[in-house]
PDB file of C-alpha atoms and ligand atoms in Angstrom:
ATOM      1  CA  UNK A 471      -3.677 -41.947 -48.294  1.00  0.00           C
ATOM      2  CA  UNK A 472      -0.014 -42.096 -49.394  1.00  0.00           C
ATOM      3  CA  UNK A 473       2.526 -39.353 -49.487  1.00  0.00           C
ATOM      4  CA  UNK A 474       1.551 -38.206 -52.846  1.00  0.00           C
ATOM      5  CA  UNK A 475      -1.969 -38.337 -52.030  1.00  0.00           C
ATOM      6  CA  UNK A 476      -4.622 -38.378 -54.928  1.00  0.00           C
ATOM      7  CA  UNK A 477      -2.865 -36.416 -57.248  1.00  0.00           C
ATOM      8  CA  UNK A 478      -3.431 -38.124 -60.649  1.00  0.00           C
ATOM      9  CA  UNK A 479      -6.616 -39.585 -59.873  1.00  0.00           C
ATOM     10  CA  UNK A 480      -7.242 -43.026 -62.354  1.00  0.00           C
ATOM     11  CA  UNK A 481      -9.820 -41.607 -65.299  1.00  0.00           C
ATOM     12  CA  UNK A 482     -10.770 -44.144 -68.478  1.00  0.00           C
ATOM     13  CA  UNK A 483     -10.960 -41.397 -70.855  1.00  0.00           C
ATOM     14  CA  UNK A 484     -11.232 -41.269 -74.949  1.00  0.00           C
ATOM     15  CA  UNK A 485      -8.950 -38.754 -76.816  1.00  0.00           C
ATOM     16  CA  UNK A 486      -8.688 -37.594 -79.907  1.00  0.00           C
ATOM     17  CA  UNK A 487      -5.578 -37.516 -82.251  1.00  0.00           C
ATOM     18  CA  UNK A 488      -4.829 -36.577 -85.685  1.00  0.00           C
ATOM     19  CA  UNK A 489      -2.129 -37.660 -88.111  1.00  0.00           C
ATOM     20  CA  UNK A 490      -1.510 -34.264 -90.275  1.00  0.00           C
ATOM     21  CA  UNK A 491      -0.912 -34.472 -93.579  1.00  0.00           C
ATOM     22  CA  UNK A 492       3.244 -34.198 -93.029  1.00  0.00           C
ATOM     23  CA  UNK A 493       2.954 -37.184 -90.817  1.00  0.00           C
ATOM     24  CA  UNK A 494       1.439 -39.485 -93.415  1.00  0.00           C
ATOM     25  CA  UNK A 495       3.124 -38.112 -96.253  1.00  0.00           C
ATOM     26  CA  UNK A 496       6.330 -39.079 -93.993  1.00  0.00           C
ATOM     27  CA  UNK A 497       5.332 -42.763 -93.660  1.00  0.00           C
ATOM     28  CA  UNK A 498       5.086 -41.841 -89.987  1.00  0.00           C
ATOM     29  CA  UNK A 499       1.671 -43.530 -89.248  1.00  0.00           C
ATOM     30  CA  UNK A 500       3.418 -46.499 -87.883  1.00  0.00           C
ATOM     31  CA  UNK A 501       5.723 -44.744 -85.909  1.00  0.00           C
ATOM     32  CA  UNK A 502       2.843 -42.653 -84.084  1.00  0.00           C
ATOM     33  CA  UNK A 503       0.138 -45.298 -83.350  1.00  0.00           C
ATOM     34  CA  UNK A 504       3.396 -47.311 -82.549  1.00  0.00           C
ATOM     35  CA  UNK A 505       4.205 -45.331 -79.652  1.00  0.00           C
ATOM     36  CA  UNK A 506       0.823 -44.947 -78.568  1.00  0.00           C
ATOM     37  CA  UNK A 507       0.193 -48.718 -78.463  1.00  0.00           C
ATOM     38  CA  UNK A 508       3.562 -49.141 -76.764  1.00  0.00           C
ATOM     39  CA  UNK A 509       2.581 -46.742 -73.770  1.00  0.00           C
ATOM     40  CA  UNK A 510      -0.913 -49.488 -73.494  1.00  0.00           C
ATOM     41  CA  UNK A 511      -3.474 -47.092 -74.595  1.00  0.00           C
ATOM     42  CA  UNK A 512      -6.085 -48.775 -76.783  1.00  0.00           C
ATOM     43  CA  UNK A 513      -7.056 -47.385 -80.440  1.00  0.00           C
ATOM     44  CA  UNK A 514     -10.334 -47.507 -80.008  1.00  0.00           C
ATOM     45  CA  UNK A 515     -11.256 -45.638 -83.540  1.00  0.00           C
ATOM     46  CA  UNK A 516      -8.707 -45.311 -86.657  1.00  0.00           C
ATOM     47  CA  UNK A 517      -9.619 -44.173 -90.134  1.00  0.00           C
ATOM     48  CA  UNK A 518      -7.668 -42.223 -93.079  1.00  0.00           C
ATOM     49  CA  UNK A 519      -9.202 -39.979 -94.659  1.00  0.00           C
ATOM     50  CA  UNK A 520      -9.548 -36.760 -96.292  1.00  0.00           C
ATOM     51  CA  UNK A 521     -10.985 -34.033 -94.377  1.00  0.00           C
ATOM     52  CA  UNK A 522     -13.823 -31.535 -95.452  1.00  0.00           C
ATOM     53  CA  UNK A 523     -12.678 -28.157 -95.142  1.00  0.00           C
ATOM     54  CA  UNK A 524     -16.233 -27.470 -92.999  1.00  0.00           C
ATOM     55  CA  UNK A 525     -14.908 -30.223 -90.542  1.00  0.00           C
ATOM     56  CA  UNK A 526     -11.419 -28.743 -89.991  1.00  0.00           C
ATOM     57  CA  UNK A 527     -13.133 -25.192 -89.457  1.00  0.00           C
ATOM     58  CA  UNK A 528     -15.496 -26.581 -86.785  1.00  0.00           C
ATOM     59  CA  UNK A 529     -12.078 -28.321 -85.276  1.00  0.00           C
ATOM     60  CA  UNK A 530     -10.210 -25.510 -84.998  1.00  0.00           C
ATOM     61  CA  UNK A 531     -13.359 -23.010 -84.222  1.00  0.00           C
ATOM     62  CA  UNK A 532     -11.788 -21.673 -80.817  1.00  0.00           C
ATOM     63  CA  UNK A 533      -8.746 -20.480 -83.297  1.00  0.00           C
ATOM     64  CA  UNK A 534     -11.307 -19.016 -85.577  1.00  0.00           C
ATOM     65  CA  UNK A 535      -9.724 -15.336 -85.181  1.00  0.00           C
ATOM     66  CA  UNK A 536      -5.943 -16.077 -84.745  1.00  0.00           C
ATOM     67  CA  UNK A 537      -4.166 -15.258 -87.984  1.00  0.00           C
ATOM     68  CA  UNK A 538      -2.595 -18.943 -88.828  1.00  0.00           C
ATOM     69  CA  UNK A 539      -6.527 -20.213 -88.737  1.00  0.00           C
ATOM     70  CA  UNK A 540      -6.774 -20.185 -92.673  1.00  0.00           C
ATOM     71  CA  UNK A 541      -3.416 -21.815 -93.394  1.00  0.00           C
ATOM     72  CA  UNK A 542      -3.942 -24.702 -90.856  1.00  0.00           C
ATOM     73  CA  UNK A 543      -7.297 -25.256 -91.881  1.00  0.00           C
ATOM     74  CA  UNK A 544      -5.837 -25.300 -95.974  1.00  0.00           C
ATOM     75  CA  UNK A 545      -2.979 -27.565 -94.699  1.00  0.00           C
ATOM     76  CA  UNK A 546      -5.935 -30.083 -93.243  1.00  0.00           C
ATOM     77  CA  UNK A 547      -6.893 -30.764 -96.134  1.00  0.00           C
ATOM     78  CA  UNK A 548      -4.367 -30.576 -98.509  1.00  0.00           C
ATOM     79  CA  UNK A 549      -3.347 -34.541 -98.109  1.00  0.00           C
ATOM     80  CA  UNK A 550      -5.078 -38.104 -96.194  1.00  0.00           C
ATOM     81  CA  UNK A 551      -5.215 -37.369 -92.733  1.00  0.00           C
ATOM     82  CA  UNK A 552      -5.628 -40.620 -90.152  1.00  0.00           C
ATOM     83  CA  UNK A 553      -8.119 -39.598 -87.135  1.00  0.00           C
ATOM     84  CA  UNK A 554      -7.443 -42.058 -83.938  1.00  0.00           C
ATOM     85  CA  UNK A 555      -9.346 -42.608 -80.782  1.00  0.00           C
ATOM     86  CA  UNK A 556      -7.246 -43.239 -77.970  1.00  0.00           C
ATOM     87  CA  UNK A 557      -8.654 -44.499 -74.860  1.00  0.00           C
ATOM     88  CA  UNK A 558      -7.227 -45.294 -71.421  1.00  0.00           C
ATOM     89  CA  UNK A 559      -6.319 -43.956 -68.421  1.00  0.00           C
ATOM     90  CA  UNK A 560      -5.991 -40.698 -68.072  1.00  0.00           C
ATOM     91  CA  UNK A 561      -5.446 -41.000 -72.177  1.00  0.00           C
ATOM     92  CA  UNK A 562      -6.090 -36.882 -72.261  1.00  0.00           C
ATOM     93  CA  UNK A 563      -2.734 -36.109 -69.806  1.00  0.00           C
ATOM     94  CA  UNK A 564      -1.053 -38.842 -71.542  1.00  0.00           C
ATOM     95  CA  UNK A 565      -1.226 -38.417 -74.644  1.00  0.00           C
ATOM     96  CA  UNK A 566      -0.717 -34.457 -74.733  1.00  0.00           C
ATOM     97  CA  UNK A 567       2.689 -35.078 -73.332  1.00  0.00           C
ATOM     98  CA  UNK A 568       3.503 -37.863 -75.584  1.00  0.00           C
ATOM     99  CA  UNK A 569       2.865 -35.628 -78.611  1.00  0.00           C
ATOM    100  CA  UNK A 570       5.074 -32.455 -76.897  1.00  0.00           C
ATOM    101  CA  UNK A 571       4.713 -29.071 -77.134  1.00  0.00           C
ATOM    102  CA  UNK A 572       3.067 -27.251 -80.026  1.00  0.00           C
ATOM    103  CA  UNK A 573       6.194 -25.435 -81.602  1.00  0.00           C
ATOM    104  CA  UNK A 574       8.265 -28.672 -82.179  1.00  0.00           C
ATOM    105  CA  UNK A 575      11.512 -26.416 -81.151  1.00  0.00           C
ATOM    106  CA  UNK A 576      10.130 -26.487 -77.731  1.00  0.00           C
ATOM    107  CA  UNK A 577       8.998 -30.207 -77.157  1.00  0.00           C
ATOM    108  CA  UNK A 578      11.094 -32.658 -75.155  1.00  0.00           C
ATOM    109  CA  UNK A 579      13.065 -35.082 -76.903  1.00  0.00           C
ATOM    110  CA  UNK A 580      11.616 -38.222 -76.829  1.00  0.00           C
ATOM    111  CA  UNK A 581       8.005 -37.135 -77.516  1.00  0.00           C
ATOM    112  CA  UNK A 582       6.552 -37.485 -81.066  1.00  0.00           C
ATOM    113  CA  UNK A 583       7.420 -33.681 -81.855  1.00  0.00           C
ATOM    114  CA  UNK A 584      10.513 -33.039 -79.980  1.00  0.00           C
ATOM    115  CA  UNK A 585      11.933 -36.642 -82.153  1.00  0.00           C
ATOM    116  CA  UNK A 586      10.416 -36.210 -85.966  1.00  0.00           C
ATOM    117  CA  UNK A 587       9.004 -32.599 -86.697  1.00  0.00           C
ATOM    118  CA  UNK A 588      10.693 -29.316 -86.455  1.00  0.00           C
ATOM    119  CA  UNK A 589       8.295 -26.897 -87.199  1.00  0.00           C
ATOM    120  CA  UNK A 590       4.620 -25.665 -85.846  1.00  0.00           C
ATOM    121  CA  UNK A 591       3.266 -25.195 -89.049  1.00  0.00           C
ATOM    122  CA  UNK A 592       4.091 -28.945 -89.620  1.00  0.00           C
ATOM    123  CA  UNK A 593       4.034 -30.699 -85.812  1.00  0.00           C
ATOM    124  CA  UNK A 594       2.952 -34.009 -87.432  1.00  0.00           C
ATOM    125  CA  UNK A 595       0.093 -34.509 -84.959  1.00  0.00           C
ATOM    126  CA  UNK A 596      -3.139 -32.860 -83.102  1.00  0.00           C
ATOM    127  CA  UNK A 597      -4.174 -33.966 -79.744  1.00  0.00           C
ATOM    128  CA  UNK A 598      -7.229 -32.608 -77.315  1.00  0.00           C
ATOM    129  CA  UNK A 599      -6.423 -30.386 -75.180  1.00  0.00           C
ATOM    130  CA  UNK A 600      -8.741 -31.481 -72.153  1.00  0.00           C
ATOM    131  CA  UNK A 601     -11.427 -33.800 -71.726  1.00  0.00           C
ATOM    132  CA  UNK A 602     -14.021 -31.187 -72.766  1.00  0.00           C
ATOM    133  CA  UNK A 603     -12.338 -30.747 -76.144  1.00  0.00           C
ATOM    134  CA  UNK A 604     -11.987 -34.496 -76.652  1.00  0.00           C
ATOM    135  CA  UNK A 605     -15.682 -35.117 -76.267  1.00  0.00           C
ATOM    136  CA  UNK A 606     -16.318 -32.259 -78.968  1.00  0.00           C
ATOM    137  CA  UNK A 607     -13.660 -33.305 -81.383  1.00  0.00           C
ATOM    138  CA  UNK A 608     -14.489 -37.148 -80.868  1.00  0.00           C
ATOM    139  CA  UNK A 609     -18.181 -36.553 -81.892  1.00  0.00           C
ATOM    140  CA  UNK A 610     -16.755 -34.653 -85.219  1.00  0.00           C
ATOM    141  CA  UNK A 611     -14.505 -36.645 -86.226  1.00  0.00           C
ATOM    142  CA  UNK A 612     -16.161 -40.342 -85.237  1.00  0.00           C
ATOM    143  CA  UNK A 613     -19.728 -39.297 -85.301  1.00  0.00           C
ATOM    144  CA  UNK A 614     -20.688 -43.107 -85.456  1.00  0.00           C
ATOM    145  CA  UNK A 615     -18.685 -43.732 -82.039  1.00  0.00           C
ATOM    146  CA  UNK A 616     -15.380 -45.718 -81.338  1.00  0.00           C
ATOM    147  CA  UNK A 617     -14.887 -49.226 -80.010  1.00  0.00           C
TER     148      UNK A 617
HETATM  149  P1  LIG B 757      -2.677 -28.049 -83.276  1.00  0.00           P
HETATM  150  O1  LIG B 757      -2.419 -28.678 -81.952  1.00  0.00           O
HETATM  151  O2  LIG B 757      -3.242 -28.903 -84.339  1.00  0.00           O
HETATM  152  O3  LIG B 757      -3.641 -26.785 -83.045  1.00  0.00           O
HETATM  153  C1  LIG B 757      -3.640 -25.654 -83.902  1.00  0.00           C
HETATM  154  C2  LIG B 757      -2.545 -25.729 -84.923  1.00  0.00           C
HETATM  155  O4  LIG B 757      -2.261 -24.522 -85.608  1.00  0.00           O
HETATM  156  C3  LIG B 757      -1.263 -26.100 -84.221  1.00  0.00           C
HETATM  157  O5  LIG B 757      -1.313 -27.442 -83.806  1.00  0.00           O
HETATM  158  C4  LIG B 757      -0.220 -25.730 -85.261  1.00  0.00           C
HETATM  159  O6  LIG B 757       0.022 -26.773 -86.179  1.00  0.00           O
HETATM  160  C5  LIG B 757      -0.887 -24.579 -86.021  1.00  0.00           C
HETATM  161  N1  LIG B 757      -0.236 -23.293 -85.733  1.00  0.00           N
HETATM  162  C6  LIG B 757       0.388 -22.522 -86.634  1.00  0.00           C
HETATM  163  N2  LIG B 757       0.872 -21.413 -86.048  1.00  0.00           N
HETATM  164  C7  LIG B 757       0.542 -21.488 -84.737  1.00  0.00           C
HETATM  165  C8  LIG B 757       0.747 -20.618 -83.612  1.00  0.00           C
HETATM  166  N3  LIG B 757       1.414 -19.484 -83.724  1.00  0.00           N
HETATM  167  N4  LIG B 757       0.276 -21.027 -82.416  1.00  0.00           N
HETATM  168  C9  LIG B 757      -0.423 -22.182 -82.284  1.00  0.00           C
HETATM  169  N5  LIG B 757      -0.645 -23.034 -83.323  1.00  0.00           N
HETATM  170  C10 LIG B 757      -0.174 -22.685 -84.537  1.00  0.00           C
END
Protein backbone atom coordinates (compact mmCIF):
# COMPACT_ATOMS: atom_id res chain seq x y z
CA UNK A 1 0.00 0.00 0.00
CA UNK A 2 1.25 3.51 -0.88
CA UNK A 3 2.02 6.37 1.41
CA UNK A 4 -1.44 7.60 1.46
CA UNK A 5 -2.78 4.28 1.97
CA UNK A 6 -6.57 3.59 1.23
CA UNK A 7 -7.84 6.74 2.12
CA UNK A 8 -10.48 7.56 -0.55
CA UNK A 9 -11.36 4.17 -1.34
CA UNK A 10 -12.93 4.01 -5.33
CA UNK A 11 -17.04 3.80 -4.72
CA UNK A 12 -19.54 3.96 -8.06
CA UNK A 13 -22.13 5.77 -6.26
CA UNK A 14 -25.56 7.68 -7.47
CA UNK A 15 -26.29 11.18 -5.97
CA UNK A 16 -28.84 13.29 -5.94
CA UNK A 17 -28.94 17.04 -6.96
CA UNK A 18 -31.44 19.67 -7.30
CA UNK A 19 -31.58 22.82 -9.39
CA UNK A 20 -33.68 25.35 -6.99
CA UNK A 21 -35.91 27.47 -8.35
CA UNK A 22 -33.17 30.65 -8.33
CA UNK A 23 -30.93 28.48 -10.36
CA UNK A 24 -33.34 27.95 -13.23
CA UNK A 25 -34.93 31.15 -13.06
CA UNK A 26 -31.10 32.34 -13.54
CA UNK A 27 -30.60 30.37 -16.78
CA UNK A 28 -28.03 28.53 -14.67
CA UNK A 29 -29.03 24.91 -15.66
CA UNK A 30 -26.30 24.84 -18.17
CA UNK A 31 -23.80 26.18 -16.10
CA UNK A 32 -24.46 23.46 -13.24
CA UNK A 33 -24.84 20.16 -15.20
CA UNK A 34 -21.91 21.87 -17.15
CA UNK A 35 -19.59 21.58 -14.41
CA UNK A 36 -20.74 18.37 -13.35
CA UNK A 37 -20.19 16.78 -16.78
CA UNK A 38 -16.83 18.54 -16.96
CA UNK A 39 -15.55 16.86 -13.61
CA UNK A 40 -16.72 13.13 -15.74
CA UNK A 41 -19.58 12.25 -13.60
CA UNK A 42 -22.43 10.79 -15.64
CA UNK A 43 -26.18 12.25 -15.46
CA UNK A 44 -27.68 9.32 -15.09
CA UNK A 45 -31.41 10.88 -14.43
CA UNK A 46 -32.50 14.64 -15.42
CA UNK A 47 -36.02 15.99 -15.41
CA UNK A 48 -37.67 19.62 -14.76
CA UNK A 49 -40.29 19.78 -13.03
CA UNK A 50 -42.48 21.20 -10.52
CA UNK A 51 -42.39 19.79 -7.18
CA UNK A 52 -45.40 18.70 -4.91
CA UNK A 53 -45.25 20.39 -1.75
CA UNK A 54 -45.73 16.58 -0.04
CA UNK A 55 -42.42 15.65 -1.93
CA UNK A 56 -40.32 18.62 -0.72
CA UNK A 57 -41.66 17.90 2.96
CA UNK A 58 -40.58 14.23 2.79
CA UNK A 59 -37.06 15.78 1.32
CA UNK A 60 -36.39 17.92 3.85
CA UNK A 61 -38.12 15.63 6.77
CA UNK A 62 -34.82 15.53 9.00
CA UNK A 63 -35.31 19.60 8.99
CA UNK A 64 -38.90 19.07 9.86
CA UNK A 65 -38.49 21.15 13.28
CA UNK A 66 -35.83 23.81 12.35
CA UNK A 67 -37.56 27.14 11.86
CA UNK A 68 -36.52 27.86 7.96
CA UNK A 69 -38.41 24.27 7.20
CA UNK A 70 -41.67 26.09 5.94
CA UNK A 71 -39.97 28.75 3.83
CA UNK A 72 -37.63 26.25 2.03
CA UNK A 73 -40.23 23.89 1.50
CA UNK A 74 -42.63 27.16 -0.05
CA UNK A 75 -39.50 28.23 -2.04
CA UNK A 76 -39.48 24.39 -3.61
CA UNK A 77 -42.16 24.91 -5.12
CA UNK A 78 -42.64 28.23 -5.99
CA UNK A 79 -40.87 27.79 -9.67
CA UNK A 80 -39.56 24.44 -12.20
CA UNK A 81 -37.06 22.75 -10.35
CA UNK A 82 -34.54 20.21 -12.49
CA UNK A 83 -33.80 16.91 -10.28
CA UNK A 84 -30.34 15.16 -11.59
CA UNK A 85 -28.81 11.84 -10.86
CA UNK A 86 -25.24 11.95 -10.73
CA UNK A 87 -23.31 8.86 -10.73
CA UNK A 88 -19.60 8.05 -10.48
CA UNK A 89 -17.00 7.62 -8.32
CA UNK A 90 -17.25 8.58 -5.18
CA UNK A 91 -20.12 11.05 -6.88
CA UNK A 92 -21.46 11.68 -2.99
CA UNK A 93 -17.77 13.37 -1.78
CA UNK A 94 -17.59 14.89 -5.09
CA UNK A 95 -20.24 16.45 -5.71
CA UNK A 96 -20.89 17.98 -2.08
CA UNK A 97 -17.70 19.87 -2.54
CA UNK A 98 -18.41 20.94 -5.98
CA UNK A 99 -21.66 22.57 -4.83
CA UNK A 100 -19.74 24.35 -1.51
CA UNK A 101 -20.87 25.09 1.62
CA UNK A 102 -24.50 25.72 2.53
CA UNK A 103 -24.36 29.57 3.39
CA UNK A 104 -22.93 30.68 -0.05
CA UNK A 105 -20.76 33.41 2.08
CA UNK A 106 -18.82 30.51 3.29
CA UNK A 107 -18.20 28.29 0.11
CA UNK A 108 -14.88 28.31 -1.73
CA UNK A 109 -14.61 30.16 -4.79
CA UNK A 110 -14.69 28.09 -7.56
CA UNK A 111 -17.53 25.79 -6.40
CA UNK A 112 -21.09 26.33 -7.76
CA UNK A 113 -22.06 28.47 -4.55
CA UNK A 114 -18.95 30.21 -3.64
CA UNK A 115 -19.07 31.51 -7.88
CA UNK A 116 -23.05 32.34 -8.59
CA UNK A 117 -25.22 32.54 -5.31
CA UNK A 118 -24.79 34.68 -2.32
CA UNK A 119 -27.28 33.76 -0.06
CA UNK A 120 -28.57 30.40 1.92
CA UNK A 121 -31.98 31.06 1.43
CA UNK A 122 -31.14 31.02 -2.36
CA UNK A 123 -27.77 28.55 -2.73
CA UNK A 124 -28.95 27.60 -6.26
CA UNK A 125 -28.51 23.87 -5.61
CA UNK A 126 -29.24 20.72 -3.12
CA UNK A 127 -26.93 17.86 -2.94
CA UNK A 128 -27.05 14.49 -0.55
CA UNK A 129 -25.39 14.66 2.17
CA UNK A 130 -24.07 10.92 2.38
CA UNK A 131 -24.76 7.89 0.62
CA UNK A 132 -27.63 7.01 2.99
CA UNK A 133 -29.44 10.23 2.11
CA UNK A 134 -28.82 9.77 -1.61
CA UNK A 135 -30.49 6.39 -1.69
CA UNK A 136 -33.62 8.03 0.15
CA UNK A 137 -33.78 11.15 -1.90
CA UNK A 138 -33.01 9.17 -5.25
CA UNK A 139 -36.05 6.84 -4.66
CA UNK A 140 -38.29 10.22 -4.13
CA UNK A 141 -37.37 12.04 -6.56
CA UNK A 142 -36.72 9.18 -9.53
CA UNK A 143 -39.03 6.59 -8.21
CA UNK A 144 -38.86 4.86 -11.73
CA UNK A 145 -34.88 4.57 -11.39
CA UNK A 146 -32.00 6.37 -13.35
CA UNK A 147 -29.90 5.14 -16.25
P1 LIG B 1 -30.17 22.49 1.28
O1 LIG B 1 -28.84 21.85 1.11
O2 LIG B 1 -31.15 22.34 0.18
O3 LIG B 1 -30.82 21.93 2.64
C1 LIG B 1 -31.74 22.67 3.42
C2 LIG B 1 -31.91 24.07 2.90
O4 LIG B 1 -32.56 24.98 3.77
C3 LIG B 1 -30.54 24.65 2.65
O5 LIG B 1 -29.95 24.04 1.54
C4 LIG B 1 -30.85 26.14 2.55
O6 LIG B 1 -31.21 26.52 1.24
C5 LIG B 1 -32.09 26.29 3.44
N1 LIG B 1 -31.77 27.02 4.68
C6 LIG B 1 -32.30 28.20 5.04
N2 LIG B 1 -31.80 28.60 6.22
C7 LIG B 1 -30.93 27.64 6.62
C8 LIG B 1 -30.12 27.46 7.79
N3 LIG B 1 -30.08 28.37 8.75
N4 LIG B 1 -29.35 26.35 7.85
C9 LIG B 1 -29.39 25.40 6.88
N5 LIG B 1 -30.15 25.53 5.76
C10 LIG B 1 -30.92 26.63 5.64
Amino acid sequence: MGELGNLNPILMETTLVLIKPGGVQRNLIGEITRRIEARDLRISGLKLIRAELATVEEHYAEHRERPFFASVCDYLTSGPIVALAVSGTNSVKAIRAMMGATNPLEATPGTVRGDLALTIDDNLVHSSSDPEAAARELALWFPEGTF
